[in-house]
Short mmCIF file of C-alpha atoms and ligand atoms in Angstrom, two decimals:
data_model
loop_
_atom_site.label_atom_id
_atom_site.label_comp_id
_atom_site.label_asym_id
_atom_site.label_seq_id
_atom_site.Cartn_x
_atom_site.Cartn_y
_atom_site.Cartn_z
CA UNK D 1 1.15 13.49 34.38
CA UNK D 2 4.08 12.97 32.06
CA UNK D 3 3.41 14.37 28.61
CA UNK D 4 4.95 13.56 25.23
CA UNK D 5 7.82 15.72 24.00
CA UNK D 6 7.11 18.94 22.10
CA UNK D 7 7.21 18.34 18.36
CA UNK D 8 6.96 14.56 18.77
CA UNK D 9 3.56 13.14 17.90
CA UNK D 10 1.48 10.10 18.72
CA UNK D 11 -0.46 8.63 15.83
CA UNK D 12 -3.81 7.45 17.13
CA UNK D 13 -5.58 4.64 15.25
CA UNK D 14 -7.52 6.74 12.71
CA UNK D 15 -4.38 8.60 11.74
CA UNK D 16 -2.20 5.51 11.87
CA UNK D 17 -4.53 3.95 9.35
CA UNK D 18 -4.11 6.88 6.99
CA UNK D 19 -0.35 6.56 7.39
CA UNK D 20 -0.51 2.87 6.55
CA UNK D 21 -2.22 3.73 3.32
CA UNK D 22 0.43 6.34 2.49
CA UNK D 23 3.29 4.01 3.39
CA UNK D 24 1.74 1.18 1.37
CA UNK D 25 1.48 3.51 -1.61
CA UNK D 26 5.13 4.56 -1.12
CA UNK D 27 6.31 0.95 -1.10
CA UNK D 28 4.19 0.13 -4.14
CA UNK D 29 5.50 3.06 -6.17
CA UNK D 30 9.09 2.45 -5.11
CA UNK D 31 8.74 -1.19 -6.17
CA UNK D 32 7.25 -0.20 -9.50
CA UNK D 33 10.33 1.91 -10.25
CA UNK D 34 12.77 -0.83 -9.19
CA UNK D 35 13.77 0.36 -5.70
CA UNK D 36 14.55 -2.07 -2.92
CA UNK D 37 14.06 -1.32 0.73
CA UNK D 38 16.98 -0.56 3.02
CA UNK D 39 16.56 -0.20 6.77
CA UNK D 40 19.11 2.09 8.27
CA UNK D 41 20.05 2.85 11.87
CA UNK D 42 18.38 5.73 13.69
CA UNK D 43 21.70 7.02 14.99
CA UNK D 44 25.09 7.37 13.42
CA UNK D 45 28.36 9.05 14.23
CA UNK D 46 27.97 12.83 14.25
CA UNK D 47 30.80 13.23 11.79
CA UNK D 48 28.80 11.44 9.08
CA UNK D 49 26.16 14.16 9.07
CA UNK D 50 28.59 17.05 9.55
CA UNK D 51 30.67 15.88 6.57
CA UNK D 52 27.75 15.16 4.25
CA UNK D 53 25.08 17.74 5.05
CA UNK D 54 27.68 20.47 5.58
CA UNK D 55 29.08 22.08 8.72
CA UNK D 56 27.54 25.47 7.97
CA UNK D 57 23.98 24.33 7.27
CA UNK D 58 21.10 25.01 9.69
CA UNK D 59 20.69 21.28 10.25
CA UNK D 60 24.24 20.74 11.41
CA UNK D 61 24.69 24.08 13.16
CA UNK D 62 21.56 24.06 15.24
CA UNK D 63 19.10 21.25 14.62
CA UNK D 64 20.81 17.95 15.33
CA UNK D 65 20.11 15.81 18.36
CA UNK D 66 23.70 15.07 19.27
CA UNK D 67 24.85 13.29 22.39
CA UNK D 68 27.96 11.69 23.81
CA UNK D 69 28.01 7.91 23.94
CA UNK D 70 29.29 6.30 27.15
CA UNK D 71 32.79 6.09 25.68
CA UNK D 72 32.67 9.79 24.81
CA UNK D 73 32.20 9.42 21.05
CA UNK D 74 29.70 11.82 19.50
CA UNK D 75 26.49 10.32 18.12
CA UNK D 76 23.53 11.97 16.37
CA UNK D 77 19.94 10.94 15.76
CA UNK D 78 19.66 10.97 11.98
CA UNK D 79 18.24 14.27 10.67
CA UNK D 80 17.77 12.74 7.19
CA UNK D 81 18.37 9.49 5.32
CA UNK D 82 20.79 10.22 2.49
CA UNK D 83 23.96 10.29 4.60
CA UNK D 84 23.19 6.91 6.20
CA UNK D 85 22.23 5.38 2.84
CA UNK D 86 25.53 6.51 1.33
CA UNK D 87 27.49 5.25 4.33
CA UNK D 88 25.79 1.84 4.03
CA UNK D 89 26.36 1.82 0.26
CA UNK D 90 30.10 2.33 0.78
CA UNK D 91 30.48 0.16 3.89
CA UNK D 92 28.74 -2.87 2.36
CA UNK D 93 30.38 -2.35 -1.01
CA UNK D 94 27.05 -2.24 -2.82
CA UNK D 95 28.93 -0.89 -5.82
CA UNK D 96 30.29 -4.43 -6.28
CA UNK D 97 26.78 -5.59 -7.20
CA UNK D 98 25.65 -4.52 -10.64
CA UNK D 99 24.89 -0.81 -10.82
CA UNK D 100 22.60 1.02 -10.71
CA UNK D 101 21.56 0.45 -7.14
CA UNK D 102 18.18 1.80 -6.19
CA UNK D 103 17.28 1.97 -2.52
CA UNK D 104 14.30 3.30 -0.62
CA UNK D 105 13.62 3.82 3.06
CA UNK D 106 10.82 4.82 5.38
CA UNK D 107 11.35 5.95 8.92
CA UNK D 108 11.71 8.62 11.57
CA UNK D 109 14.15 11.53 11.34
CA UNK D 110 14.99 14.07 14.02
CA UNK D 111 15.60 17.80 13.82
CA UNK D 112 15.39 20.31 16.63
CA UNK D 113 13.26 22.82 14.74
CA UNK D 114 10.55 25.11 16.08
CA UNK D 115 7.45 22.91 15.97
CA UNK D 116 4.48 24.13 13.94
CA UNK D 117 1.91 22.63 11.58
CA UNK D 118 3.83 20.23 9.34
CA UNK D 119 7.11 20.77 11.19
CA UNK D 120 8.06 18.34 13.90
CA UNK D 121 11.13 17.32 15.83
CA UNK D 122 10.52 13.67 15.15
CA UNK D 123 9.14 13.42 11.63
CA UNK D 124 9.07 10.66 9.04
CA UNK D 125 10.42 10.41 5.56
CA UNK D 126 9.95 8.15 2.58
CA UNK D 127 13.17 8.52 0.63
CA UNK D 128 14.78 7.02 -2.45
CA UNK D 129 18.43 7.03 -3.50
CA UNK D 130 19.54 6.07 -6.99
CA UNK D 131 23.28 5.29 -7.30
CA UNK D 132 25.36 4.91 -10.43
CA UNK D 133 23.67 6.81 -13.27
CA UNK D 134 24.70 10.32 -14.21
CA UNK D 135 22.45 10.90 -17.20
CA UNK D 136 19.43 13.17 -17.11
CA UNK D 137 17.05 10.22 -17.56
CA UNK D 138 17.78 9.22 -13.96
CA UNK D 139 16.80 12.72 -12.75
CA UNK D 140 13.60 12.55 -14.78
CA UNK D 141 12.77 9.10 -13.47
CA UNK D 142 13.29 10.13 -9.85
CA UNK D 143 11.08 13.20 -10.25
CA UNK D 144 8.48 11.16 -12.13
CA UNK D 145 8.35 8.69 -9.22
CA UNK D 146 7.86 11.55 -6.76
CA UNK D 147 5.18 13.17 -8.90
CA UNK D 148 3.28 9.98 -9.67
CA UNK D 149 3.33 8.97 -6.01
CA UNK D 150 1.88 12.32 -4.96
CA UNK D 151 -0.72 12.50 -7.68
CA UNK D 152 -1.85 8.92 -6.96
CA UNK D 153 -2.70 10.17 -3.46
CA UNK D 154 -4.62 13.13 -4.93
CA UNK D 155 -2.52 15.69 -3.06
CA UNK D 156 -3.95 19.12 -3.83
CA UNK D 157 -2.28 22.10 -5.54
CA UNK D 158 1.18 20.78 -6.12
CA UNK D 159 4.04 22.50 -7.90
CA UNK D 160 7.26 20.83 -8.90
CA UNK D 161 9.97 23.46 -8.57
CA UNK D 162 13.21 22.87 -10.39
CA UNK D 163 16.68 24.38 -10.39
CA UNK D 164 20.26 23.47 -11.14
CA UNK D 165 23.25 24.18 -8.92
CA UNK D 166 25.75 23.35 -11.66
CA UNK D 167 28.71 21.09 -11.11
CA UNK D 168 30.87 21.36 -8.01
CA UNK D 169 33.57 23.02 -10.07
CA UNK D 170 31.13 25.81 -11.03
CA UNK D 171 30.41 26.65 -7.40
CA UNK D 172 33.43 28.72 -6.26
CA UNK D 173 33.11 31.25 -9.09
CA UNK D 174 29.38 31.69 -8.55
CA UNK D 175 29.80 31.90 -4.79
CA UNK D 176 32.27 34.71 -5.16
CA UNK D 177 30.05 36.60 -7.64
CA UNK D 178 27.06 36.13 -5.33
CA UNK D 179 29.08 37.19 -2.29
CA UNK D 180 30.13 40.43 -4.04
CA UNK D 181 26.51 41.13 -4.94
CA UNK D 182 25.25 40.39 -1.41
CA UNK D 183 27.83 42.70 0.12
CA UNK D 184 26.26 45.55 -1.83
CA UNK D 185 22.92 44.66 -0.15
CA UNK D 186 24.24 43.95 3.33
CA UNK D 187 22.35 46.85 4.94
CA UNK D 188 19.06 45.13 4.07
CA UNK D 189 19.89 41.58 5.12
CA UNK D 190 19.02 39.83 8.41
CA UNK D 191 21.75 38.84 10.87
CA UNK D 192 21.65 35.23 9.78
CA UNK D 193 22.12 36.16 6.13
CA UNK D 194 24.96 38.55 6.97
CA UNK D 195 26.79 35.65 8.56
CA UNK D 196 25.92 33.40 5.59
CA UNK D 197 27.49 35.83 3.11
CA UNK D 198 30.87 34.55 4.19
CA UNK D 199 30.10 30.97 5.20
CA UNK D 200 27.40 29.82 2.76
CA UNK D 201 26.14 32.64 0.51
CA UNK D 202 23.80 30.40 -1.52
CA UNK D 203 21.63 29.96 1.56
CA UNK D 204 20.83 33.70 1.51
CA UNK D 205 18.73 33.05 -1.61
CA UNK D 206 16.62 30.64 0.43
CA UNK D 207 16.01 32.98 3.41
CA UNK D 208 12.31 33.36 4.22
CA UNK D 209 12.60 36.91 5.71
CA UNK D 210 10.69 39.19 3.29
CA UNK D 211 13.33 41.98 3.43
CA UNK D 212 16.08 39.51 2.53
CA UNK D 213 14.04 38.13 -0.36
CA UNK D 214 13.39 41.64 -1.58
CA UNK D 215 17.08 42.59 -1.28
CA UNK D 216 18.15 39.55 -3.30
CA UNK D 217 15.51 39.58 -6.06
CA UNK D 218 18.00 40.65 -8.71
CA UNK D 219 20.85 38.46 -7.45
CA UNK D 220 22.94 36.81 -10.16
CA UNK D 221 21.46 33.41 -11.00
CA UNK D 222 23.58 30.29 -10.84
CA UNK D 223 22.23 28.98 -14.14
CA UNK D 224 24.13 31.80 -15.89
CA UNK D 225 27.43 30.70 -14.37
CA UNK D 226 27.47 26.95 -14.92
CA UNK D 227 29.50 24.86 -17.35
CA UNK D 228 28.15 23.88 -20.77
CA UNK D 229 27.69 20.20 -19.78
CA UNK D 230 25.73 21.32 -16.70
CA UNK D 231 23.53 23.49 -18.89
CA UNK D 232 22.98 20.62 -21.30
CA UNK D 233 22.10 18.32 -18.41
CA UNK D 234 19.54 20.82 -17.15
CA UNK D 235 18.01 21.19 -20.62
CA UNK D 236 17.73 17.39 -20.99
CA UNK D 237 16.04 17.13 -17.60
CA UNK D 238 13.46 19.70 -18.68
CA UNK D 239 12.89 17.97 -22.02
CA UNK D 240 12.39 14.66 -20.19
CA UNK D 241 9.83 16.11 -17.79
CA UNK D 242 7.97 17.70 -20.69
CA UNK D 243 7.95 14.36 -22.55
CA UNK D 244 6.29 12.74 -19.53
CA UNK D 245 3.84 15.62 -19.23
CA UNK D 246 5.05 16.44 -15.76
CA UNK D 247 4.51 20.16 -15.13
CA UNK D 248 7.34 22.07 -13.44
CA UNK D 249 8.36 25.61 -12.63
CA UNK D 250 11.89 26.92 -12.68
CA UNK D 251 12.91 28.43 -9.35
CA UNK D 252 16.40 29.96 -9.40
CA UNK D 253 16.25 30.41 -5.61
CA UNK D 254 15.93 26.71 -4.93
CA UNK D 255 19.33 26.08 -3.36
CA UNK D 256 18.26 23.51 -0.70
CA UNK D 257 19.34 23.34 2.91
CA UNK D 258 21.92 20.60 2.53
CA UNK D 259 25.33 21.14 1.01
CA UNK D 260 25.77 17.90 -0.92
CA UNK D 261 23.76 18.85 -3.99
CA UNK D 262 25.09 19.30 -7.50
CA UNK D 263 23.21 19.92 -10.77
CA UNK D 264 19.48 19.18 -10.46
CA UNK D 265 17.60 20.22 -7.33
CA UNK D 266 13.84 20.05 -6.93
CA UNK D 267 11.08 20.50 -4.42
CA UNK D 268 7.37 19.75 -4.58
CA UNK D 269 5.33 22.34 -2.73
CA UNK D 270 1.62 22.65 -2.00
CA UNK D 271 -0.24 25.89 -1.40
CA UNK D 272 -2.33 23.99 1.15
CA UNK D 273 0.48 23.62 3.65
CA UNK D 274 1.11 27.14 4.94
CA UNK D 275 4.68 28.11 5.74
CA UNK D 276 6.08 24.57 5.69
CA UNK D 277 5.04 24.03 2.12
CA UNK D 278 7.54 21.43 0.83
CA UNK D 279 6.02 17.94 0.72
CA UNK D 280 9.09 16.38 -0.81
CA UNK D 281 12.46 17.45 -2.11
CA UNK D 282 15.73 16.19 -3.42
CA UNK D 283 18.41 16.45 -6.02
CA UNK D 284 21.61 15.10 -7.44
CA UNK D 285 24.63 14.62 -5.19
CA UNK D 286 27.38 13.38 -7.48
CA UNK D 287 30.19 14.37 -5.11
CA UNK D 288 28.96 12.90 -1.84
CA UNK D 289 30.02 9.27 -2.16
CA UNK D 290 33.61 10.30 -2.77
CA UNK D 291 33.49 12.79 0.13
CA UNK D 292 32.47 9.93 2.42
CA UNK D 293 35.30 7.68 1.22
CA UNK D 294 33.74 5.72 -1.67
CA UNK D 295 34.60 5.73 -5.37
CA UNK D 296 33.22 8.68 -7.30
CA UNK D 297 29.63 7.65 -8.08
CA UNK D 298 26.80 9.74 -9.47
CA UNK D 299 23.63 9.68 -7.37
CA UNK D 300 20.27 11.33 -7.04
CA UNK D 301 17.31 10.99 -4.68
CA UNK D 302 14.48 12.61 -2.81
CA UNK D 303 12.71 12.45 0.52
CA UNK D 304 9.07 13.02 1.27
CA UNK D 305 7.77 14.34 4.60
CA UNK D 306 5.06 11.89 5.59
CA UNK D 307 3.45 14.26 8.15
CA UNK D 308 2.92 16.74 5.34
CA UNK D 309 1.48 14.09 3.03
CA UNK D 310 -0.85 13.05 5.86
CA UNK D 311 -1.96 16.67 6.33
CA UNK D 312 -2.76 16.89 2.64
CA UNK D 313 -4.52 13.54 2.37
CA UNK D 314 -6.71 14.55 5.30
CA UNK D 315 -8.04 17.26 2.99
CA UNK D 316 -8.59 15.27 -0.15
CA UNK D 317 -11.93 13.86 -1.12
CA UNK D 318 -10.79 10.25 -1.18
CA UNK D 319 -10.70 8.96 2.32
CA UNK D 320 -7.42 7.23 2.63
CA UNK D 321 -8.89 4.65 4.96
CA UNK D 322 -8.99 1.04 3.94
CA UNK D 323 -12.68 0.38 3.21
CA UNK D 324 -14.00 -2.03 5.76
CA UNK D 325 -16.83 -4.49 5.81
CA UNK D 326 -19.17 -4.82 8.78
CA UNK D 327 -20.74 -8.16 9.47
CA UNK D 328 -24.16 -7.73 11.04
CA UNK D 329 -25.08 -11.19 12.29
CA UNK D 330 -27.82 -11.44 14.85
CA UNK D 331 -29.85 -14.26 16.34
CA UNK D 332 -28.29 -17.56 17.54
CA UNK D 333 -28.40 -19.33 14.17
CA UNK D 334 -26.94 -16.38 12.26
CA UNK D 335 -24.24 -15.92 14.91
CA UNK D 336 -23.19 -19.55 14.57
CA UNK D 337 -22.74 -19.02 10.82
CA UNK D 338 -21.38 -15.49 11.28
CA UNK D 339 -18.33 -16.40 13.31
CA UNK D 340 -16.79 -18.75 10.72
CA UNK D 341 -17.82 -16.28 8.00
CA UNK D 342 -15.95 -13.32 9.56
CA UNK D 343 -12.93 -15.56 9.98
CA UNK D 344 -13.12 -16.57 6.31
CA UNK D 345 -13.55 -12.96 5.17
CA UNK D 346 -10.49 -11.83 7.11
CA UNK D 347 -8.48 -14.77 5.83
CA UNK D 348 -9.46 -13.71 2.31
CA UNK D 349 -7.85 -10.32 3.03
CA UNK D 350 -11.10 -8.38 3.49
CA UNK D 351 -10.85 -6.07 6.51
CA UNK D 352 -13.99 -6.98 8.42
CA UNK D 353 -15.35 -5.97 11.78
CA UNK D 354 -18.34 -6.76 13.96
CA UNK D 355 -19.55 -5.62 17.35
CA UNK D 356 -20.46 -8.75 19.28
CA UNK D 357 -22.52 -6.69 21.74
CA UNK D 358 -25.12 -5.69 19.15
CA UNK D 359 -28.22 -7.89 19.07
CA UNK D 360 -30.48 -6.02 16.64
CA UNK D 361 -30.09 -4.93 13.05
CA UNK D 362 -30.46 -1.29 14.10
CA UNK D 363 -27.72 -1.65 16.70
CA UNK D 364 -25.40 -3.27 14.16
CA UNK D 365 -25.97 -0.61 11.49
CA UNK D 366 -25.28 2.13 14.02
CA UNK D 367 -21.94 0.48 14.80
CA UNK D 368 -21.18 0.03 11.09
CA UNK D 369 -21.69 3.78 10.60
CA UNK D 370 -19.64 4.63 13.64
CA UNK D 371 -16.77 2.48 12.36
CA UNK D 372 -17.21 4.14 8.94
CA UNK D 373 -17.52 0.77 7.21
CA UNK D 374 -18.18 1.05 3.50
CA UNK D 375 -20.42 -2.06 3.32
CA UNK D 376 -22.35 -4.22 5.76
CA UNK D 377 -23.16 -7.87 5.23
CA UNK D 378 -26.44 -8.51 7.00
CA UNK D 379 -27.21 -11.97 8.28
CA UNK D 380 -30.37 -12.40 10.37
CA UNK D 381 -32.42 -15.50 11.05
CA UNK D 382 -34.65 -14.82 7.99
CA UNK D 383 -31.65 -14.59 5.72
CA UNK D 384 -30.18 -17.81 7.09
CA UNK D 385 -33.53 -19.50 6.39
CA UNK D 386 -33.38 -18.29 2.77
CA UNK D 387 -29.71 -19.20 2.36
CA UNK D 388 -28.79 -15.58 1.57
CA UNK D 389 -27.19 -12.54 3.12
CA UNK D 390 -27.81 -8.87 2.31
CA UNK D 391 -24.96 -6.70 1.15
CA UNK D 392 -25.71 -3.09 2.10
CA UNK D 393 -23.83 -0.09 0.76
CA UNK D 394 -23.62 2.08 3.86
CA UNK D 395 -23.30 5.27 1.81
CA UNK D 396 -26.09 4.82 -0.76
CA UNK D 397 -28.11 2.47 1.49
CA UNK D 398 -28.63 0.25 -1.55
CA UNK D 399 -29.10 -3.44 -0.63
CA UNK D 400 -28.54 -6.59 -2.69
CA UNK D 401 -29.29 -10.18 -1.84
CA UNK D 402 -26.30 -12.46 -2.22
CA UNK D 403 -26.33 -16.24 -1.90
CA UNK D 404 -24.66 -17.20 1.37
CA UNK D 405 -22.58 -19.85 -0.40
CA UNK D 406 -20.89 -17.25 -2.62
CA UNK D 407 -21.02 -14.26 -0.22
CA UNK D 408 -17.23 -14.04 -0.04
CA UNK D 409 -16.93 -13.85 -3.84
CA UNK D 410 -19.52 -11.07 -3.94
CA UNK D 411 -17.74 -9.11 -1.24
CA UNK D 412 -14.37 -9.61 -2.90
CA UNK D 413 -15.69 -8.06 -6.10
CA UNK D 414 -16.17 -4.81 -4.17
CA UNK D 415 -13.00 -4.82 -2.10
CA UNK D 416 -9.37 -4.74 -2.91
CA UNK D 417 -8.06 -7.46 -0.59
CA UNK D 418 -5.13 -6.41 1.58
CA UNK D 419 -2.05 -8.04 0.13
CA UNK D 420 -0.74 -10.93 2.15
P1 HAM L 501 14.94 17.86 3.11
O1 HAM L 501 14.48 18.91 2.17
O2 HAM L 501 15.72 18.31 4.28
O3 HAM L 501 15.77 16.83 2.25
O4 HAM L 501 13.70 17.03 3.63
C1 HAM L 501 12.82 16.39 2.73
C2 HAM L 501 11.39 16.55 3.20
O5 HAM L 501 11.25 16.12 4.56
C3 HAM L 501 10.89 17.99 3.23
O6 HAM L 501 10.47 18.40 1.96
C4 HAM L 501 9.74 17.90 4.21
O7 HAM L 501 8.58 17.40 3.55
C5 HAM L 501 10.22 16.86 5.19
N1 HAM L 501 10.74 17.50 6.42
C6 HAM L 501 11.95 18.04 6.63
N2 HAM L 501 12.04 18.55 7.89
C7 HAM L 501 10.86 18.30 8.49
C8 HAM L 501 10.33 18.55 9.80
N3 HAM L 501 11.05 19.14 10.75
N4 HAM L 501 9.05 18.17 10.05
C9 HAM L 501 8.32 17.55 9.11
N5 HAM L 501 8.76 17.28 7.86
C10 HAM L 501 10.02 17.64 7.56
C11 HAM L 501 16.35 15.72 2.76
O8 HAM L 501 16.16 15.28 3.87
C12 HAM L 501 17.23 14.99 1.75
N6 HAM L 501 17.85 13.82 2.43
C13 HAM L 501 16.43 14.55 0.54
C14 HAM L 501 17.25 13.81 -0.45
C15 HAM L 501 17.31 12.46 -0.61
N7 HAM L 501 18.07 14.34 -1.31
C16 HAM L 501 18.65 13.39 -2.03
N8 HAM L 501 18.21 12.25 -1.58
#
């Protein structure tokens, strides 16, 4: 038997339904904040990712699915969405349309990481990218969108962690100060960190090895070495979050695993996720568009890991499933009315199901439970004779008679129709 690939998951119907709900919520929230969808290719030239994410990051050094095309050129399955969004923004001259441009995307990403709960090799992101505004209000708005999206899904125990990396010009001085400090701790650092001291010292702050974390607890913090405008930007971001009542925690170690960030970086973590605790993350990347050949343009965005959101929604009290109606029609007369009725219900956007094999009320209700339908509309011969149907709440078992002629209206009052 041929099995699926390690770290690449199938989504069976129950889970796919939960994902639909999450993706629908993502689209709704993105729309509410003025983002438009962009659909980007799954693979791009390798150079795009190397140049944007950074040649010395884990992603580029060891996690990309890179392969030679038939003409020998190097291609890579996208490990994230920002690089492709920026490439498309430049290539299609989106800057020529009025700025700001706000784009969102949903789709699979690929990283060759060690698979574990919440970490896959093919995973999915909902991401947003906001081009053209440098002021702190844009940062606040992007984080507010992320936070509101998560809280609308009732994700448990979330923390918004916040840091600043200063402007690009602040980086060399801090890097050299940090490098000097890390050299004094080199005996206590892991092999990976020792290598990073020279290539990418900021990443040492992000190392998960307990000894490395211990050794770098009193490392100099970037916030003390950034320009005055960068400090003012950071203060405005914090004031904005406070004004919206969005709780956050400063985390001076939050340096992120991609090199394109400047100023604000953030991550939302949940204590319910184990080691892979970031549900979503992002930051400002004011230098990236220029690096990839466009005009200097400020930008900020985030991406959410949908597998992690799905893990968390599986835990929350609200079942993320679309509530469904079960039509329990039995007896020849009721069946002849039931078939057009189920068609009408579905056309009205009410997800409705029925098991045509069931011939008794008991059999129907058992199926309604098995399908976890929230309500059942019961239509037997007696009901048809009375011109009514019975609407049964499958959880409370409460039943109400509804006139057959207005059954759809009654059902609609209890269901949010699926948008057409
Ligand atoms: P990232 O932190 O690499 O940022 O990924 C964002 C989110 O994707 C993570 O917080 C996590 O939830 C999810 N994720 C990452 N790797 C995996 C994996 N192997 N399995 C499951 N989930 C994963 C970015 O990708 C940036 N492009 C975000 C961004 C957009 N920054 C600015 N704009």
